[in-house]
Coordinates of C-alpha atoms and ligand atoms in Angstrom, one line a residue:
X1 CA 5.1 -0.1 -10.3
X2 CA 3.8 -0.6 -6.8
X3 CA 6.1 0.3 -3.9
X4 CA 7.7 -2.8 -2.5
X5 CA 8.3 -4.7 -5.7
X6 CA 11.4 -2.8 -6.7
X7 CA 14.8 -4.3 -5.8
X8 CA 15.3 -1.2 -3.7
X9 CA 12.9 -2.6 -1.2
X10 CA 14.6 -5.9 -0.9
X11 CA 17.5 -5.8 1.4
X12 CA 18.6 -9.3 0.3
X13 CA 19.0 -7.9 -3.1
X14 CA 20.2 -4.4 -2.9
X15 CA 20.9 -1.4 -0.8
X16 CA 18.5 1.4 -1.2
X17 CA 19.5 3.7 -4.0
X18 CA 19.8 7.4 -3.4
X19 CA 16.7 9.0 -4.9
X20 CA 16.5 12.5 -6.2
X21 CA 15.6 14.1 -2.9
X22 CA 18.4 12.3 -1.1
X23 CA 20.7 13.4 -3.8
X24 CA 19.6 17.0 -3.2
X25 CA 20.1 16.6 0.5
X26 CA 23.5 15.1 -0.3
X27 CA 24.5 18.1 -2.3
X28 CA 23.3 20.5 0.3
X29 CA 25.8 18.7 2.6
X30 CA 28.5 18.9 0.0
X31 CA 27.9 22.6 -0.6
X32 CA 27.6 23.6 3.1
X33 CA 30.1 21.1 4.4
X34 CA 27.5 20.6 7.1
X35 CA 27.9 18.2 9.9
X36 CA 24.9 17.2 12.0
X37 CA 25.2 17.6 15.7
X38 CA 25.1 14.1 17.2
X39 CA 24.1 13.3 20.7
X40 CA 26.2 10.4 21.9
X41 CA 24.3 7.7 23.7
X42 CA 27.0 7.2 26.2
X43 CA 29.6 9.4 27.9
X44 CA 32.6 9.6 25.6
X45 CA 36.1 9.3 26.8
X46 CA 37.9 11.5 24.4
X47 CA 40.6 9.7 22.4
X48 CA 42.4 12.1 20.1
X49 CA 43.2 10.8 16.6
X50 CA 46.9 10.2 16.4
X51 CA 47.8 10.3 12.8
X52 CA 45.2 10.0 10.1
X53 CA 47.6 9.7 7.2
X54 CA 48.5 7.2 4.5
X55 CA 52.1 7.0 5.7
X56 CA 51.0 6.2 9.3
X57 CA 48.7 3.4 8.3
X58 CA 51.2 2.1 5.8
X59 CA 53.7 1.9 8.7
X60 CA 51.4 -0.2 10.9
X61 CA 49.8 -2.7 8.5
X62 CA 51.4 -6.2 8.2
X63 CA 52.8 -7.5 5.0
X64 CA 50.2 -8.6 2.5
X65 CA 47.9 -5.6 3.2
X66 CA 47.9 -2.5 1.1
X67 CA 46.6 0.8 2.4
X68 CA 44.5 2.2 -0.5
X69 CA 43.2 5.4 1.0
X70 CA 43.3 7.4 4.2
X71 CA 41.2 10.5 4.6
X72 CA 40.5 12.7 7.6
X73 CA 36.8 13.6 7.1
X74 CA 35.8 16.9 8.6
X75 CA 32.9 17.8 6.2
X76 CA 30.3 15.3 7.4
X77 CA 30.3 13.1 4.2
X78 CA 32.4 10.5 2.6
X79 CA 32.2 9.0 -0.9
X80 CA 34.0 6.1 -2.6
X81 CA 33.6 6.4 -6.4
X82 CA 32.9 3.2 -8.3
X83 CA 31.2 1.3 -5.4
X84 CA 28.4 -0.4 -7.4
X85 CA 27.3 -2.7 -4.5
X86 CA 26.6 0.2 -2.1
X87 CA 26.2 3.4 -4.1
X88 CA 24.6 5.5 -1.4
X89 CA 27.0 7.3 1.0
X90 CA 26.5 8.6 4.5
X91 CA 26.2 12.3 5.4
X92 CA 26.2 14.0 8.7
X93 CA 29.0 11.9 10.0
X94 CA 31.2 13.1 12.9
X95 CA 34.9 14.0 12.3
X96 CA 36.7 10.8 11.6
X97 CA 39.5 9.0 9.8
X98 CA 38.3 6.9 6.8
X99 CA 40.6 4.1 5.8
X100 CA 40.4 1.6 2.9
X101 CA 42.6 -1.5 3.2
X102 CA 43.3 -4.3 0.7
X103 CA 44.3 -7.8 1.7
X104 CA 46.2 -8.5 -1.5
X105 CA 46.9 -12.2 -0.6
X106 CA 43.3 -13.1 -0.4
X107 CA 42.0 -10.3 -2.5
X108 CA 39.4 -8.5 -0.5
X109 CA 39.0 -4.9 0.8
X110 CA 37.6 -3.4 3.8
X111 CA 36.8 0.1 5.1
X112 CA 37.0 1.6 8.6
X113 CA 35.6 4.8 10.1
X114 CA 37.7 5.8 13.1
X115 CA 36.0 8.7 14.9
X116 CA 38.1 11.5 16.3
X117 CA 36.1 11.1 19.5
X118 CA 36.2 7.4 20.2
X119 CA 34.2 5.7 22.9
X120 CA 36.3 2.5 22.7
X121 CA 33.6 0.4 21.1
X122 CA 34.0 -1.4 17.8
X123 CA 31.1 -2.1 15.4
X124 CA 31.1 -4.4 12.4
X125 CA 28.3 -3.9 9.9
X126 CA 27.0 -6.6 7.6
X127 CA 26.5 -7.0 3.9
X128 CA 23.4 -7.8 1.7
X129 CA 22.7 -10.5 -0.8
X130 CA 25.8 -11.3 -2.9
X131 CA 26.6 -7.6 -3.3
X132 CA 30.2 -6.7 -3.5
X133 CA 31.3 -3.4 -2.0
X134 CA 32.0 -1.7 1.3
X135 CA 28.8 -0.7 3.1
X136 CA 29.7 2.9 3.9
X137 CA 26.1 4.0 4.4
X138 CA 25.6 1.7 7.4
X139 CA 29.1 2.4 8.7
X140 CA 28.0 6.0 8.7
X141 CA 25.0 5.1 10.8
X142 CA 27.2 2.9 13.1
X143 CA 29.8 5.6 13.7
X144 CA 27.1 7.8 15.2
X145 CA 27.0 5.4 18.1
X146 CA 30.5 6.6 18.9
X147 CA 32.6 3.6 18.0
X148 CA 34.8 2.5 15.2
X149 CA 32.8 1.1 12.3
X150 CA 34.0 -1.6 9.8
X151 CA 32.6 -3.3 6.7
X152 CA 34.2 -5.5 4.0
X153 CA 33.4 -5.7 0.3
X154 CA 33.4 -9.5 0.7
X155 CA 36.1 -9.8 -1.9
X156 CA 34.4 -8.7 -5.1
X157 CA 32.6 -5.8 -6.7
X158 CA 29.0 -6.5 -7.9
X159 CA 25.5 -5.0 -8.1
X160 CA 22.1 -6.4 -7.3
X161 CA 21.0 -9.9 -8.4
X162 CA 24.5 -10.8 -9.7
X163 CA 26.3 -13.9 -8.7
X164 CA 28.3 -14.3 -11.9
X165 CA 31.4 -13.0 -10.0
X166 CA 31.6 -16.2 -8.1
X167 CA 33.8 -18.0 -10.5
X168 CA 36.7 -19.0 -8.2
X169 CA 36.8 -20.8 -4.9
X170 CA 38.7 -17.9 -3.3
X171 CA 35.9 -15.5 -4.3
X172 CA 33.2 -17.9 -3.0
X173 CA 35.0 -18.4 0.3
X174 CA 35.7 -14.7 0.7
X175 CA 31.9 -14.0 0.4
X176 CA 31.2 -17.0 2.7
X177 CA 33.3 -15.8 5.6
X178 CA 37.0 -15.2 5.0
X179 CA 36.9 -11.6 3.9
X180 CA 35.0 -10.6 7.0
X181 CA 37.0 -12.7 9.3
X182 CA 40.3 -11.3 8.1
X183 CA 38.9 -7.7 8.1
X184 CA 37.6 -7.9 11.7
X185 CA 40.9 -9.5 13.0
X186 CA 43.1 -6.9 11.4
X187 CA 40.6 -4.0 11.9
X188 CA 40.6 -4.6 15.7
X189 CA 44.4 -4.5 15.8
X190 CA 44.6 -1.3 13.7
X191 CA 42.0 0.5 15.8
X192 CA 43.9 -0.3 19.0
X193 CA 47.2 0.8 17.5
X194 CA 45.7 4.0 16.1
X195 CA 44.2 5.1 19.4
X196 CA 46.8 3.5 21.7
X197 CA 44.0 2.0 23.7
X198 CA 42.1 -1.3 23.9
X199 CA 38.7 -1.9 22.5
X200 CA 36.2 -2.4 25.4
X201 CA 33.3 -3.9 23.5
X202 CA 32.9 -5.4 20.0
X203 CA 29.5 -5.4 18.4
X204 CA 27.8 -6.6 15.2
X205 CA 24.8 -5.4 13.3
X206 CA 23.6 -6.9 10.1
X207 CA 20.4 -8.1 8.3
X208 CA 19.8 -10.7 5.6
X209 CA 23.2 -11.8 4.3
X210 CA 24.4 -9.5 7.2
X211 CA 22.4 -11.7 9.6
X212 CA 24.1 -14.8 8.2
X213 CA 27.5 -13.2 8.6
X214 CA 26.8 -12.4 12.2
X215 CA 25.8 -15.9 13.1
X216 CA 28.6 -17.4 11.0
X217 CA 31.3 -15.4 12.8
X218 CA 29.9 -16.2 16.2
X219 CA 30.2 -19.8 15.2
X220 CA 33.7 -19.5 13.8
X221 CA 35.1 -17.5 16.7
X222 CA 33.0 -17.1 19.9
X223 CA 35.3 -14.3 21.0
X224 CA 34.7 -12.1 18.0
X225 CA 31.7 -10.1 19.4
X226 CA 30.4 -9.1 22.8
X227 CA 27.0 -8.5 21.3
X228 CA 25.3 -9.2 17.9
X229 CA 22.1 -7.8 16.4
X230 CA 21.1 -10.3 13.8
X231 CA 18.2 -9.5 11.4
X232 CA 16.4 -11.9 9.1
X233 CA 19.5 -14.1 8.7
X234 CA 20.0 -15.8 5.3
X235 CA 21.8 -18.4 7.3
X236 CA 21.0 -21.6 5.4
X237 CA 22.5 -20.7 2.0
X238 CA 22.8 -24.2 0.8
X239 CA 19.0 -24.6 1.2
X240 CA 17.8 -21.1 0.6
X241 CA 19.3 -21.0 -2.9
X242 CA 17.9 -24.4 -4.1
X243 CA 14.5 -23.3 -2.6
X244 CA 14.5 -20.3 -5.0
X245 CA 15.0 -22.5 -7.9
X246 CA 12.2 -24.8 -6.7
X247 CA 9.9 -21.8 -6.6
X248 CA 10.8 -21.1 -10.3
X249 CA 9.9 -24.7 -11.3
X250 CA 6.4 -24.3 -9.7
X251 CA 5.8 -21.2 -11.9
X252 CA 7.4 -22.0 -15.3
X253 CA 6.5 -21.5 -18.0
X254 CA 5.0 -18.0 -17.6
X255 CA 2.0 -18.8 -19.6
X256 CA 0.9 -21.8 -17.6
X257 CA -2.4 -21.6 -15.9
X258 CA -0.7 -22.3 -12.6
X259 CA 2.0 -19.6 -12.9
X260 CA 1.9 -16.6 -10.5
X261 CA 2.8 -14.2 -13.2
X262 CA 1.7 -10.7 -12.3
X263 CA 1.9 -8.3 -9.4
X264 CA -1.9 -7.9 -9.1
X265 CA -2.2 -11.5 -8.0
X266 CA 0.0 -10.9 -5.0
X267 CA -1.9 -7.8 -3.9
X268 CA -5.2 -9.6 -4.2
X269 CA -4.0 -12.5 -2.1
X270 CA -2.4 -10.3 0.5
X271 CA -5.7 -8.3 0.8
X272 CA -7.7 -11.5 1.3
X273 CA -5.3 -12.8 3.9
X274 CA -5.6 -9.5 5.7
X275 CA -9.4 -9.6 5.5
X276 CA -9.6 -13.2 6.8
X277 CA -6.8 -13.1 9.4
X278 CA -6.4 -9.6 10.8
X279 CA -8.8 -10.2 13.7
X280 CA -7.6 -13.7 14.5
X281 CA -4.9 -12.1 16.8
X282 CA -7.6 -10.3 18.8
X283 CA -7.2 -6.8 17.4
X284 CA -8.4 -5.4 14.1
X285 CA -5.4 -3.2 13.2
X286 CA -4.4 -4.3 9.7
X287 CA -1.6 -6.3 11.2
X288 CA -1.5 -10.1 11.1
X289 CA 0.2 -10.8 14.5
X290 CA -0.7 -14.4 14.6
X291 CA 0.1 -16.0 11.2
X292 CA -0.1 -19.4 12.8
X293 CA -3.8 -18.8 13.5
X294 CA -4.2 -17.7 9.8
X295 CA -2.4 -20.9 8.7
X296 CA -5.1 -22.9 10.4
X297 CA -8.1 -21.1 9.0
X298 CA -7.4 -19.3 5.8
X299 CA -9.7 -20.2 2.9
X300 CA -7.9 -19.5 -0.4
X301 CA -10.9 -20.5 -2.5
X302 CA -12.4 -17.0 -1.8
X303 CA -10.2 -15.4 -4.4
X304 CA -10.9 -18.0 -7.1
X305 CA -12.4 -16.6 -10.3
X306 CA -15.0 -19.3 -10.4
X307 CA -16.1 -18.6 -6.8
X308 CA -15.5 -14.9 -6.1
X309 CA -17.9 -12.2 -7.5
X310 CA -14.9 -9.9 -7.8
X311 CA -13.2 -10.7 -11.0
X312 CA -10.3 -8.2 -10.6
X313 CA -7.0 -10.1 -10.3
X314 CA -8.8 -13.2 -9.4
X315 CA -6.9 -16.5 -9.3
X316 CA -7.3 -19.7 -11.3
X317 CA -7.7 -22.9 -9.3
X318 CA -4.3 -24.0 -10.5
X319 CA -2.8 -20.7 -9.2
X320 CA -4.2 -21.3 -5.7
X321 CA -2.6 -24.7 -5.8
X322 CA 0.7 -23.0 -6.5
X323 CA 0.1 -20.6 -3.5
X324 CA -0.5 -23.6 -1.3
X325 CA 2.9 -25.0 -2.3
X326 CA 4.5 -21.6 -1.4
X327 CA 3.0 -21.7 2.1
X328 CA 4.0 -25.3 2.6
X329 CA 7.5 -26.4 3.8
X330 CA 9.7 -27.6 0.9
X331 CA 10.5 -31.2 1.7
X332 CA 12.3 -33.5 -0.7
X333 CA 10.7 -36.7 -2.0
X334 CA 12.8 -38.6 0.6
X335 CA 11.2 -36.6 3.3
X336 CA 14.0 -34.1 4.3
X337 CA 13.2 -30.5 5.1
X338 CA 14.8 -28.1 2.7
X339 CA 13.2 -24.8 3.5
X340 CA 10.2 -23.6 5.6
X341 CA 7.2 -22.3 3.8
X342 CA 6.2 -18.7 3.2
X343 CA 4.3 -17.0 5.9
X344 CA 0.7 -15.8 5.7
X345 CA 0.9 -12.0 5.3
X346 CA 4.2 -12.1 3.3
X347 CA 2.5 -12.3 -0.2
X348 CA 3.5 -8.8 -1.4
X349 CA 7.2 -10.0 -1.3
X350 CA 6.5 -13.2 -3.3
X351 CA 7.1 -11.0 -6.4
X352 CA 10.8 -10.7 -5.5
X353 CA 11.5 -14.2 -6.6
X354 CA 8.4 -15.1 -8.7
X355 CA 8.0 -12.3 -11.2
X356 CA 10.1 -12.5 -14.3
X357 CA 12.6 -9.8 -15.1
X358 CA 10.7 -9.1 -18.3
X359 CA 7.0 -9.7 -18.1
X360 CA 5.9 -12.8 -20.0
X361 CA 9.4 -13.3 -21.5
X362 CA 9.8 -17.0 -21.2
X363 CA 12.5 -17.3 -23.8
X364 CA 15.2 -18.1 -21.3
X365 CA 13.0 -19.0 -18.4
X366 CA 14.2 -15.9 -16.7
X367 CA 12.9 -15.4 -13.2
X368 CA 13.9 -12.3 -11.4
X369 CA 17.1 -11.7 -9.6
X370 CA 19.2 -14.8 -8.9
X371 CA 17.7 -17.0 -11.5
X372 CA 19.7 -20.2 -11.1
X373 CA 23.0 -18.3 -10.7
X374 CA 23.8 -20.1 -7.5
X375 CA 23.8 -23.4 -9.4
X376 CA 25.7 -21.9 -12.3
X377 CA 28.5 -20.2 -10.4
X378 CA 28.6 -21.4 -6.8
X379 CA 27.9 -24.9 -7.9
X380 CA 29.9 -24.9 -11.2
X381 CA 27.0 -26.2 -13.2
X382 CA 28.0 -23.9 -16.0
X383 CA 26.5 -20.8 -17.6
X384 CA 24.0 -22.8 -19.7
X385 CA 22.2 -24.3 -16.7
X386 CA 18.5 -23.4 -16.5
X387 CA 16.2 -23.6 -13.5
X388 CA 13.9 -25.8 -15.6
X389 CA 16.6 -28.5 -15.1
X390 CA 16.2 -28.3 -11.3
X391 CA 15.4 -31.4 -9.3
X392 CA 15.9 -32.4 -5.7
X393 CA 19.3 -33.9 -6.3
X394 CA 20.6 -30.2 -6.5
X395 CA 19.8 -29.9 -2.8
X396 CA 22.2 -32.8 -1.8
X397 CA 24.8 -31.5 -4.2
X398 CA 24.5 -27.9 -2.7
X399 CA 24.9 -29.4 0.8
X400 CA 28.0 -31.4 -0.2
X401 CA 29.7 -28.4 -1.9
X402 CA 28.9 -26.0 0.9
X403 CA 30.2 -28.4 3.6
X404 CA 33.3 -29.4 1.6
X405 CA 34.4 -26.1 0.0
X406 CA 32.5 -22.9 0.6
X407 CA 31.1 -23.1 4.1
X408 CA 28.8 -20.1 3.8
X409 CA 26.0 -21.7 5.8
X410 CA 25.8 -20.8 9.5
X411 CA 24.1 -23.9 10.8
X412 CA 25.7 -24.6 14.1
X413 CA 23.0 -24.6 16.7
X414 CA 24.9 -25.1 19.9
X415 CA 26.4 -21.7 20.7
X416 CA 27.7 -22.8 24.0
X417 CA 31.1 -21.2 23.5
X418 CA 29.6 -17.8 22.8
X419 CA 27.1 -18.0 25.7
X420 CA 29.8 -17.3 28.3
X421 CA 30.9 -14.2 26.6
X422 CA 28.2 -12.4 24.5
X423 CA 24.6 -11.7 23.8
X424 CA 22.5 -12.0 20.7
X425 CA 19.3 -10.1 19.7
X426 CA 17.8 -11.7 16.6
X427 CA 14.7 -10.4 14.8
X428 CA 12.5 -11.2 11.8
X429 CA 9.6 -9.5 10.1
X430 CA 6.4 -11.6 9.9
X431 CA 5.7 -10.3 6.4
X432 CA 9.2 -11.2 5.2
X433 CA 9.4 -13.6 2.2
X434 CA 12.9 -12.7 1.0
X435 CA 14.2 -14.7 3.8
X436 CA 10.9 -16.4 4.8
X437 CA 10.5 -15.7 8.5
X438 CA 9.6 -19.2 9.4
X439 CA 13.2 -20.2 8.6
X440 CA 14.5 -17.6 11.0
X441 CA 12.2 -19.0 13.7
X442 CA 13.4 -22.4 12.7
X443 CA 17.0 -21.4 13.5
X444 CA 16.0 -20.1 16.9
X445 CA 14.0 -23.3 17.6
X446 CA 16.9 -25.5 16.6
X447 CA 19.1 -23.6 19.0
X448 CA 16.7 -24.0 21.8
X449 CA 16.5 -27.7 21.0
X450 CA 20.3 -27.9 21.2
X451 CA 20.8 -25.8 24.3
X452 CA 17.6 -25.7 26.3
X453 CA 16.6 -22.3 27.8
X454 CA 18.7 -19.7 26.1
X455 CA 17.1 -16.5 27.4
X456 CA 20.2 -15.6 29.3
X457 CA 22.1 -14.8 26.1
X458 CA 19.9 -15.2 23.0
X459 CA 16.6 -13.4 22.5
X460 CA 14.4 -13.5 19.4
X461 CA 11.9 -10.9 18.5
X462 CA 9.3 -11.3 15.7
X463 CA 8.1 -8.0 14.1
X464 CA 4.5 -8.4 13.0
X465 CA 3.8 -6.7 9.6
X466 CA 7.5 -6.0 8.8
X467 CA 8.9 -7.0 5.4
X468 CA 12.5 -8.0 4.8
X469 CA 14.8 -6.1 7.2
X470 CA 12.7 -2.9 7.1
X471 CA 9.4 -1.5 5.8
X472 CA 5.8 -2.6 5.9
X473 CA 3.0 -2.8 3.2
X474 CA 1.0 0.5 2.8
X475 CA -2.2 -1.3 3.8
X476 CA -0.5 -2.7 7.0
X477 CA 1.6 0.2 8.4
X478 CA 2.9 -1.9 11.3
X479 CA 5.4 -0.5 13.7
X480 CA 8.8 -1.8 12.5
X481 CA 11.6 0.6 13.1
X482 CA 14.0 -0.4 15.9
X483 CA 17.2 1.2 14.6
X484 CA 18.6 -2.1 13.3
X485 CA 20.7 -2.7 10.2
X486 CA 19.6 -0.6 7.2
X487 CA 16.5 0.8 9.0
X488 CA 17.1 4.4 10.0
X489 CA 18.2 5.4 6.4
X490 CA 14.8 4.4 5.1
X491 CA 13.2 7.5 6.6
X492 CA 14.2 11.2 6.8
X493 CA 16.8 12.4 7.2
X494 CA 17.8 9.3 5.1
X495 CA 21.6 9.2 4.5
X496 CA 22.3 11.3 7.6
X497 CA 19.9 9.3 9.9
X498 CA 20.8 7.0 12.7
X499 CA 18.8 5.1 15.4
X500 CA 15.1 5.9 15.6
X501 CA 13.9 9.4 14.5
X502 CA 11.9 12.0 16.4
X503 CA 13.9 11.6 19.6
X504 CA 13.4 7.8 20.1
X505 CA 17.2 7.2 20.0
X506 CA 17.2 5.4 23.4
X507 CA 17.6 1.9 24.6
X508 CA 13.8 1.3 24.8
X509 CA 13.3 2.0 21.1
X510 CA 16.7 1.2 19.5
X511 CA 17.7 -2.5 19.5
X512 CA 21.4 -1.8 19.2
X513 CA 21.4 0.5 22.3
X514 CA 19.3 -2.1 24.1
X515 CA 21.9 -4.7 23.2
X516 CA 24.7 -2.4 24.5
X517 CA 22.9 -2.0 27.8
X518 CA 22.4 -5.7 28.1
X519 CA 26.1 -6.5 27.4
X520 CA 27.6 -3.6 29.4
X521 CA 25.2 -3.1 32.2
X522 CA 23.5 -6.4 32.4
X523 CA 20.0 -4.9 31.7
X524 CA 18.0 -7.7 30.2
X525 CA 16.0 -6.9 27.0
X526 CA 12.5 -8.1 27.6
X527 CA 10.9 -5.8 25.0
X528 CA 11.8 -3.3 22.3
X529 CA 9.3 -0.7 21.2
X530 CA 8.9 -0.6 17.4
X531 CA 7.8 2.6 15.7
X532 CA 6.0 3.5 12.4
X533 CA 5.8 7.0 11.0
X534 CA 3.6 8.8 8.5
X535 CA 5.1 11.1 5.8
X536 CA 3.5 14.5 6.1
X537 CA 4.1 15.7 2.6
X538 CA 4.7 14.3 -0.9
X539 CA 8.4 15.1 -0.9
X540 CA 8.8 12.5 1.9
X541 CA 11.2 14.7 3.8
X542 CA 9.0 15.0 7.0
X543 CA 7.5 12.4 9.3
X544 CA 5.2 12.3 12.3
X545 CA 4.9 9.3 14.7
X546 CA 2.0 7.1 13.7
X547 CA 2.1 4.2 16.1
X548 CA 4.4 2.3 18.5
X549 CA 4.1 -1.2 20.0
X550 CA 6.4 -3.4 22.0
X551 CA 8.0 -6.4 20.3
X552 CA 8.3 -9.3 22.7
X553 CA 10.8 -12.1 23.4
X554 CA 9.7 -15.1 21.4
X555 CA 7.4 -17.0 22.0
X556 CA 5.7 -14.1 23.9
X557 CA 3.5 -11.7 21.9
X558 CA 2.2 -8.2 22.5
X559 CA -1.3 -8.1 24.1
X560 CA -3.5 -5.0 24.0
X561 CA -4.9 -4.1 27.5
X562 CA -8.4 -3.7 25.9
X563 CA -8.8 0.0 26.7
X564 CA -5.9 2.2 25.9
X565 CA -5.0 3.8 22.6
X566 CA -3.8 1.0 20.3
X567 CA -1.2 3.2 18.7
X568 CA 0.5 3.8 22.1
X569 CA 3.0 1.2 23.3
X570 CA 1.8 1.7 26.9
X571 CA -1.5 0.0 26.0
X572 CA 0.3 -3.3 25.3
X573 CA 2.3 -5.8 27.3
X574 CA 4.3 -8.9 26.5
X575 CA 2.8 -12.2 27.6
Ligands
LIG601 C1 44.5 -11.8 4.6 O1 43.3 -12.6 4.6 C2 43.5 -14.0 5.0 C3 42.1 -14.6 4.9 O2 41.2 -13.9 5.7 C4 44.1 -14.0 6.4 O3 44.3 -15.4 6.7 C5 45.3 -13.2 6.4 O4 45.8 -13.2 7.8 C6 45.1 -11.8 6.0 N1 46.4 -11.1 6.0 C7 46.5 -10.1 6.9 C8 47.9 -9.5 6.9 O5 45.6 -9.7 7.6
LIG602 C1 -11.8 -6.4 -6.1 O1 -10.4 -6.8 -6.0 C2 -9.6 -5.7 -6.2 C3 -8.1 -6.2 -6.3 O2 -7.8 -6.9 -5.1 C4 -9.8 -4.6 -5.2 O3 -8.9 -3.5 -5.4 C5 -11.2 -4.1 -5.2 O4 -11.4 -3.3 -4.1 C6 -12.2 -5.3 -5.0 N1 -13.5 -4.9 -5.2 C7 -14.5 -5.2 -4.4 C8 -15.9 -4.7 -4.7 O5 -14.3 -5.8 -3.3
LIG603 C1 18.8 -33.6 -11.7 O1 19.5 -32.3 -11.9 C2 20.9 -32.4 -12.1 C3 21.4 -31.0 -12.2 O2 20.7 -30.3 -13.2 C4 21.2 -33.3 -13.3 O3 22.6 -33.4 -13.5 C5 20.6 -34.7 -13.2 O4 20.7 -35.4 -14.4 C6 19.1 -34.5 -12.9 N1 18.5 -35.9 -12.5 C7 17.4 -36.3 -13.1 C8 17.0 -37.7 -12.6 O5 16.8 -35.7 -13.9
LIG604 C1 9.1 -23.2 16.8 O1 8.8 -23.7 18.0 C2 7.5 -23.4 18.5 C3 7.4 -23.9 19.9 O2 7.7 -25.2 20.0 C4 6.5 -23.9 17.5 O3 5.2 -23.6 18.0 C5 6.7 -23.4 16.1 O4 5.8 -23.9 15.2 C6 8.1 -23.6 15.7 N1 8.3 -22.9 14.5 C7 9.2 -23.3 13.5 C8 9.2 -22.5 12.3 O5 9.9 -24.2 13.6
LIG605 C1 -1.1 8.1 9.9 O1 -1.6 7.3 8.8 C2 -2.7 6.5 9.2 C3 -3.0 5.5 8.1 O2 -3.0 6.1 6.9 C4 -3.8 7.3 9.7 O3 -4.9 6.6 10.1 C5 -3.4 8.2 10.9 O4 -4.4 9.1 11.2 C6 -2.1 9.0 10.5 N1 -1.6 9.6 11.8 C7 -1.0 10.7 11.8 C8 -0.6 11.2 13.2 O5 -0.8 11.4 10.9
LIG606 CA1 -4.5 -7.8 13.9

């Protein structure tokens, strides 16, 4: 199967699984007890760990919270057996105190990494999709920035594509916001008690559901973070999930002439989009940097079987009509926007929601991944509900339920209360169709509409050619890495990675470091240099730099100076 279609590539659905090589690396760490040397980005004021023990933490937690486990980690790695949501664990972590706490009243758990050398920062990392589990891997990345790292299991244990756990209101509300809210509130108190010193700065980094969580908590409590790095936020839950079901209705049954029912179709369409639209942004570089220009000009008939001379994976006329629906905003019959359409250049990711779990198995109308589960569990339609029963009334019902009970959606646009305190860097990949990037842009636009010029505290960066949260198609190879949620562990040294590899772990190339500089030193972030690497061997353990390019504050875009090396960021400027 082509790279990119697996759940492993879709952050909304799943954390990357540890592959064989990572597993080998992992065991090398286990055997050697190795600990990678970490260069701290900022001077560290050494705070000695006081007492990393179960009895100490038990003595400082309030009633209603159980301390499950406390471990002083000196071997560079940490593992929590039985974590099905986040089964990959960090290696190369500094010496730290790992703690697992359980709020037994509301029934959620959270984990903390408290480094022995603490620089007084506090970092909350986000979750993905509807996954249940503590995200230790990204806490391991986070703790390498020198602060405490925290993550919650969001109140349940579950793997990819599974929403069947959401059978009580408490579990739904835990996933929506309560688990993270309670975890951060208590986590901050515990950190300050443990070190006997106040937290100086509180940060957030998350993508996908993690992006939604970041926005949600800023909206719930403007004092929760000083800085938030928000990736591809799945912020509009009550509309995103009905949109998924709508996509299914456009494609069922599998056998219909209009159904987008095999992966070859998506590759063919993506290649044609690249062919027609690459140069529309002024530079032929396999990257579509102006999808809006593509939207104006793209001629989909070129891939039709009755028109194209190339009959490989060609499209029926009816299939091209389905693609047009995909690209178009989903608006109900009474004219209300539900969800922005898919972006030109995102076609390889359409498979995430459109391909069936089992090819051509229409027996239960099974679409991949979430398959009507939001309606069945979050909306209490019952386990027998099928996406073929979907109609626009589900949207109104989802809105009503979310507003009344669950409140997962982060759709407050006036962030005035946060403006006086914190900064936001938000980003989205222009080739993302797991959380279609236009809906991320739409959130930003609505915020501008609500608040006017927001550049003093909120900056949005589009990443041309990037898929959902990380990665880029093989025939695009766009610079995408900026050290944001989930990114660094996609490339060697994988589970022990942090920031941007090959020495680019600085505030010009790492968005979290850039955010810290903005918050702490007032250095405005006007561009972030994204990187793309080549693997140098089949084992995928070594990389070299391929190309770098600045990402610009929306609506500015990167323009080539017309003469320099296009793979060098210095040949580009934001305007
Ligand atoms: C347990 O969680 C609930 C919901 O987040 C919160 O209101 C409560 O304060 C938490 N208890 C403690 C002791 O943190
Ligand atoms: C025909 O389309 C296939 C699938 O997109 C592609 O791999 C192949 O290169 C194309 N052939 C020609 C002659 O353009
Ligand atoms: C629309 O869908 C809902 C949920 O499946 C169902 O209860 C309702 O009867 C449907 N309405 C129409 C007009 O089909
Ligand atoms: C956002 O606003 C810009 C500027 O007004 C506009 O060009 C763009 O189409 C908008 N995009 C979305 C997705 O709303
Ligand atoms: C990286 O890969 C690209 C595309 O395959 C190739 O054109 C380029 O020469 C490679 N660069 C290096 C430094 O290996
Ligand atoms: Ca281009």
